[in-house]
CSV table of N, CA, C and O in Angstrom, one decimal:
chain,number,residue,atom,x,y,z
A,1,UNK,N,-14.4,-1.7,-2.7
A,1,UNK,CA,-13.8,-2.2,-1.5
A,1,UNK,C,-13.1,-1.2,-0.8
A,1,UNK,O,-12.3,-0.3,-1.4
A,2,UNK,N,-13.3,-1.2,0.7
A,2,UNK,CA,-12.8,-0.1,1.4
A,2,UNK,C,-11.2,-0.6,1.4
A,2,UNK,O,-10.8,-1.8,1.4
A,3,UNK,N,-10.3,0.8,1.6
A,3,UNK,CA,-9.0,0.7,1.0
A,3,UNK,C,-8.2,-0.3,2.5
A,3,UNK,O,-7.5,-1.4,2.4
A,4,UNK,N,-8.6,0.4,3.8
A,4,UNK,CA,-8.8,-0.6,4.8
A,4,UNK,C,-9.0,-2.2,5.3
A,4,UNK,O,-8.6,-2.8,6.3
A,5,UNK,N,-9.7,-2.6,4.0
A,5,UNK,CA,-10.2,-4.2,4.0
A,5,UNK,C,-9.0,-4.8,3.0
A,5,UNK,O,-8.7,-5.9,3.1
A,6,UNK,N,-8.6,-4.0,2.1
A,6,UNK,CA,-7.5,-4.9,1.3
A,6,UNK,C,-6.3,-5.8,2.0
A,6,UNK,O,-5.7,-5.6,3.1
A,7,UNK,N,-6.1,-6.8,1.3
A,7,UNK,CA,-5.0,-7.2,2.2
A,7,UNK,C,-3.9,-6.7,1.5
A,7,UNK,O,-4.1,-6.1,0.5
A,8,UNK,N,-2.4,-6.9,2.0
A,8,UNK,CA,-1.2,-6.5,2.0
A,8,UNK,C,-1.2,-6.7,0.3
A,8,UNK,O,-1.0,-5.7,-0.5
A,9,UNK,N,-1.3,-7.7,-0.1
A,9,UNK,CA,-0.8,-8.4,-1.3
A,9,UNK,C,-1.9,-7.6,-2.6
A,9,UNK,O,-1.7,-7.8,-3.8
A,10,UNK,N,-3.4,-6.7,-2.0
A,10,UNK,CA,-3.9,-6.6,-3.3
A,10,UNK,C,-3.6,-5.0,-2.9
A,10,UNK,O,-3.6,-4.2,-3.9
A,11,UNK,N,-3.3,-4.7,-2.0
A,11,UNK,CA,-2.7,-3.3,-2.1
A,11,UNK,C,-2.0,-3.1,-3.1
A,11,UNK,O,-2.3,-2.3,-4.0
A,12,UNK,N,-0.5,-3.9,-3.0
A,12,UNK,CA,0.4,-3.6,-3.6
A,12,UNK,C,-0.3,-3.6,-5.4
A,12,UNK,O,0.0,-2.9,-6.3
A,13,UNK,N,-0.9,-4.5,-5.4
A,13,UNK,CA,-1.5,-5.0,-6.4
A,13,UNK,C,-1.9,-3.3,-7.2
A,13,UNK,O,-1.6,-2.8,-8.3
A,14,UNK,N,-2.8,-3.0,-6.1
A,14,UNK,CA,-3.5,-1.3,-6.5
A,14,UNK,C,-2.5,-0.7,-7.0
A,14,UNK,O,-2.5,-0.3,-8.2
A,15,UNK,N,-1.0,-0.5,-5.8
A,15,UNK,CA,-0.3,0.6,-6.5
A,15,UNK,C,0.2,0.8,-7.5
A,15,UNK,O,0.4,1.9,-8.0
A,16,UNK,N,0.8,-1.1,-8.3
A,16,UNK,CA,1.1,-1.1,-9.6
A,16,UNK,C,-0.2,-0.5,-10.4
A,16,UNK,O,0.2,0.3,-11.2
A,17,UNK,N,-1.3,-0.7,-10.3
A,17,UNK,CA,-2.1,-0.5,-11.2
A,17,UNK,C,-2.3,1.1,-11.4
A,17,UNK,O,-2.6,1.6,-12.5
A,18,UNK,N,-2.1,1.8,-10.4
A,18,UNK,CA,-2.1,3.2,-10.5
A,18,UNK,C,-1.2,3.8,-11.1
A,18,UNK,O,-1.2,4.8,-11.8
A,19,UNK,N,0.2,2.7,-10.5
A,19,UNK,CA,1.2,3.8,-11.3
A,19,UNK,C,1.3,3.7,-12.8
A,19,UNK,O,2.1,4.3,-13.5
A,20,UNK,N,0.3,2.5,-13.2
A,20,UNK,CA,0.5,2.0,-14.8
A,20,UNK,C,-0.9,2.8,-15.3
A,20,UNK,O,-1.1,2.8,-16.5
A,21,UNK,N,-1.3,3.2,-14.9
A,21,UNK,CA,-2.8,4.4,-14.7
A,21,UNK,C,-1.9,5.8,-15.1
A,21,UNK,O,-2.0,6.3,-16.2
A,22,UNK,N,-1.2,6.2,-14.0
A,22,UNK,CA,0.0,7.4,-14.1
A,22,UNK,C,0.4,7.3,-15.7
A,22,UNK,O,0.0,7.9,-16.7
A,23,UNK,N,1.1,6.4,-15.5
A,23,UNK,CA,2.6,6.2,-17.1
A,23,UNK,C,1.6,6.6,-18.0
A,23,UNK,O,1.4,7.7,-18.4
A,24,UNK,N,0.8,5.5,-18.2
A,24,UNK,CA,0.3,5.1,-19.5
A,24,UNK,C,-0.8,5.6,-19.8
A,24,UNK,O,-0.9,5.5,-21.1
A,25,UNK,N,-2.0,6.2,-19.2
A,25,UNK,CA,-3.1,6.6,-19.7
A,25,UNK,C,-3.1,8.3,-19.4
A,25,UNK,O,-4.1,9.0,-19.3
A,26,UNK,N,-1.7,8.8,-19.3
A,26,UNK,CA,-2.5,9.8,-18.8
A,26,UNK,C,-3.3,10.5,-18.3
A,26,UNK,O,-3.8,11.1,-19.2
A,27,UNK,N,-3.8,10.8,-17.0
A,27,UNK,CA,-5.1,11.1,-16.7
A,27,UNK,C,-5.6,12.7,-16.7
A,27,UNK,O,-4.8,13.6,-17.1
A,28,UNK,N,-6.4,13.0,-16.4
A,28,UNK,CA,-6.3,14.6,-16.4
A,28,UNK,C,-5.8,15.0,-14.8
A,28,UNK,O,-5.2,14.4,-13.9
A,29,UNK,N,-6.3,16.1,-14.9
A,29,UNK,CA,-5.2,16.7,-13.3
A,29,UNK,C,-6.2,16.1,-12.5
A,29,UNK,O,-5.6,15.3,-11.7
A,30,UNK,N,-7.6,16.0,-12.2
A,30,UNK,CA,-8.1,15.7,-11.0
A,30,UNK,C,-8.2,14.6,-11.0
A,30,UNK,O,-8.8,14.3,-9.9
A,31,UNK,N,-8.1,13.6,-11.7
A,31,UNK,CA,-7.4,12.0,-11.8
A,31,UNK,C,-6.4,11.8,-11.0
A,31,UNK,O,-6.4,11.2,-10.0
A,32,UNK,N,-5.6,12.5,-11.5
A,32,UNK,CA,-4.0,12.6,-11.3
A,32,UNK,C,-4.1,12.7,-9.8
A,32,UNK,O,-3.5,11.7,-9.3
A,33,UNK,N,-4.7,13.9,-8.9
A,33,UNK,CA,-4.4,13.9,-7.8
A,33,UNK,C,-5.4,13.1,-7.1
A,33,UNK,O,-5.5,13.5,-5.9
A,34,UNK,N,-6.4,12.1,-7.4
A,34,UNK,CA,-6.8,11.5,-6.4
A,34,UNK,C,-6.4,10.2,-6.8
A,34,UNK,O,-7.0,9.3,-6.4
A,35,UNK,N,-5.6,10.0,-7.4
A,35,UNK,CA,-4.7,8.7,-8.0
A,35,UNK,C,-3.5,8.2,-6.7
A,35,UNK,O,-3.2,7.1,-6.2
A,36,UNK,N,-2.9,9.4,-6.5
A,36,UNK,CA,-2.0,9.9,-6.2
A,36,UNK,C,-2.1,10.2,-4.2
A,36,UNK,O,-1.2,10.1,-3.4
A,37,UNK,N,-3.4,10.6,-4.1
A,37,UNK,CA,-3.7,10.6,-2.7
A,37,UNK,C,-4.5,8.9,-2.8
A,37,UNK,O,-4.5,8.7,-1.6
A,38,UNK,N,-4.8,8.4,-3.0
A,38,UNK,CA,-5.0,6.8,-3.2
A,38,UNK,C,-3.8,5.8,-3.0
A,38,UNK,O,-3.8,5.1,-2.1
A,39,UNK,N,-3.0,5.9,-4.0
A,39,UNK,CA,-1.6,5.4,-3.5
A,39,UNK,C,-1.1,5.8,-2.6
A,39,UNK,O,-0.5,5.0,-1.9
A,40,UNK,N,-1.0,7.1,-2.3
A,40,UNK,CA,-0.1,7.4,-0.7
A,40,UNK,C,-0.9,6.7,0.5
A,40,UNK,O,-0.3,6.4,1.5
A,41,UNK,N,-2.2,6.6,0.2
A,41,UNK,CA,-2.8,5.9,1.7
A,41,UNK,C,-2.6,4.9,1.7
A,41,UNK,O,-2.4,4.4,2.8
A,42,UNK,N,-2.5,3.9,0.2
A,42,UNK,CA,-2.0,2.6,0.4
A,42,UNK,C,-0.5,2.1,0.8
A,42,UNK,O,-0.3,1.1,1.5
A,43,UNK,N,0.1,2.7,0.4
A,43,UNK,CA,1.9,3.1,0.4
A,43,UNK,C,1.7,3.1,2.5
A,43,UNK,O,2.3,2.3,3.2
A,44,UNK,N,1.1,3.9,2.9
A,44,UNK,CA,1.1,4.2,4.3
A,44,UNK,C,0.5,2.9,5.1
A,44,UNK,O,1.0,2.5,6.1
A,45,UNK,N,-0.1,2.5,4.6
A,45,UNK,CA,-1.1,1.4,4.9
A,45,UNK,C,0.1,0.5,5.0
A,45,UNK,O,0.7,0.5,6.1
A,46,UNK,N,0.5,-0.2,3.9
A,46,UNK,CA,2.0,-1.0,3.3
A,46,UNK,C,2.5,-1.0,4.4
A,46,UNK,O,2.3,-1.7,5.4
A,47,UNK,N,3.5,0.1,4.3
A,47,UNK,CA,4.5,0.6,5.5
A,47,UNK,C,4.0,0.4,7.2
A,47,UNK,O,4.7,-0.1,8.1
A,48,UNK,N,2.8,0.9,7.4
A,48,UNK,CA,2.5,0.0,8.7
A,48,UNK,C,2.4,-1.2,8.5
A,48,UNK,O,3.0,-1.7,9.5
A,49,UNK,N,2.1,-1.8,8.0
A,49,UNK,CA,2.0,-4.0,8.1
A,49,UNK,C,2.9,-4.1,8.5
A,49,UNK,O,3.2,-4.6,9.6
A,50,UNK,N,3.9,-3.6,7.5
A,50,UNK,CA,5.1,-4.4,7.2
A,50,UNK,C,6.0,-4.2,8.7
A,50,UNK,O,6.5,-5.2,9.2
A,51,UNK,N,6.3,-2.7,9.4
A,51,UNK,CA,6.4,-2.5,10.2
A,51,UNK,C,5.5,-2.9,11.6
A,51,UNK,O,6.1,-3.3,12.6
A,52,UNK,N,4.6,-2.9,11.6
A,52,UNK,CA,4.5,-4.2,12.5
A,52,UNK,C,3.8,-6.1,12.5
A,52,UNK,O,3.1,-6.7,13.3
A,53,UNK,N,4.4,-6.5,11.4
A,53,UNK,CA,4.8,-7.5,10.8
A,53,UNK,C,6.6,-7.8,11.7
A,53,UNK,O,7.0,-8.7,12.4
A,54,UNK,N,7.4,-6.5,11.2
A,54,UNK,CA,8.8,-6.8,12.1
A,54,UNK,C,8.3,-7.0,13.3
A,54,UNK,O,8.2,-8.1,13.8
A,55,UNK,N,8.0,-5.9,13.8
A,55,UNK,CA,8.0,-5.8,15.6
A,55,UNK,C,7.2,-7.1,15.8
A,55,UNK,O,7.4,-7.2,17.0
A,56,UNK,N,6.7,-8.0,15.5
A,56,UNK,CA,6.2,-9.1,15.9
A,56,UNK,C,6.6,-10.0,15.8
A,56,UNK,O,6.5,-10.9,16.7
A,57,UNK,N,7.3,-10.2,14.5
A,57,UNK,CA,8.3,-11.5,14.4
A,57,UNK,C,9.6,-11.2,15.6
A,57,UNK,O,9.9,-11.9,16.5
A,58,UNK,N,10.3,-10.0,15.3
A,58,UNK,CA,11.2,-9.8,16.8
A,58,UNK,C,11.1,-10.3,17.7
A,58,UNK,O,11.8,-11.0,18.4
A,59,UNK,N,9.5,-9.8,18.0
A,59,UNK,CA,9.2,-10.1,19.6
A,59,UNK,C,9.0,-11.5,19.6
A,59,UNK,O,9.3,-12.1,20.7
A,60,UNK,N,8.5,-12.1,18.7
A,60,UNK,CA,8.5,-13.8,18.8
A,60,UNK,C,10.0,-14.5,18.7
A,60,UNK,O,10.1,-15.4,19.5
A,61,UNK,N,11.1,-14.2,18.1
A,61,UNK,CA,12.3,-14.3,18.0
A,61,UNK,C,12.7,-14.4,19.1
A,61,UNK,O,13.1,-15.5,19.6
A,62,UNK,N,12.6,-13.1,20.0
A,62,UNK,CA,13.2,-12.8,21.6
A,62,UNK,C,12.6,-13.6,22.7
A,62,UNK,O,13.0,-13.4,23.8
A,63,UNK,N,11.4,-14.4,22.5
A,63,UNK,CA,11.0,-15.2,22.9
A,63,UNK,C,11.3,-16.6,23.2
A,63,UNK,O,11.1,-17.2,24.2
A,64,UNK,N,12.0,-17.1,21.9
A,64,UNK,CA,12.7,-18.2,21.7
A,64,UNK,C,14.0,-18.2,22.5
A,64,UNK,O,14.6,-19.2,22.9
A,65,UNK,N,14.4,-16.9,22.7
A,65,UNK,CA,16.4,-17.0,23.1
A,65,UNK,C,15.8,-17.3,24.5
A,65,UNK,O,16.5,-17.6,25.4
């Protein structure tokens, strides 16, 4: 599944699983860094929703006053 099509909720889902990937299994180095560039794009991904998730409830808010 393209990292694009996840929704908010199985992203985050991903990044527990990577970082329990990280802890616990060890991976070798080139694991390690595409583990690692995988969560940062999801982590980026995150951070945009959520940021405009705000800007939209705001603007529906300032609507109401």
């Amino acid at each position: 599944m393209s990292k694009s099509k996840l929704t908010y909720k199985e992203s985050l889902e991903r990044i527990e699983a990577i970082v329990d990937i990280i802890e616990n299994q060890q991976p070798d180095i080139d694991d390690l860094s595409n583990l690692v560039k995988e969560a940062t794009t999801l982590i980026k991904d995150c951070k945009l929703r959520l940021k405009n998730t705000e800007e939209t409830l705001n603007s529906s808010l300032e609507n109401l006053e």
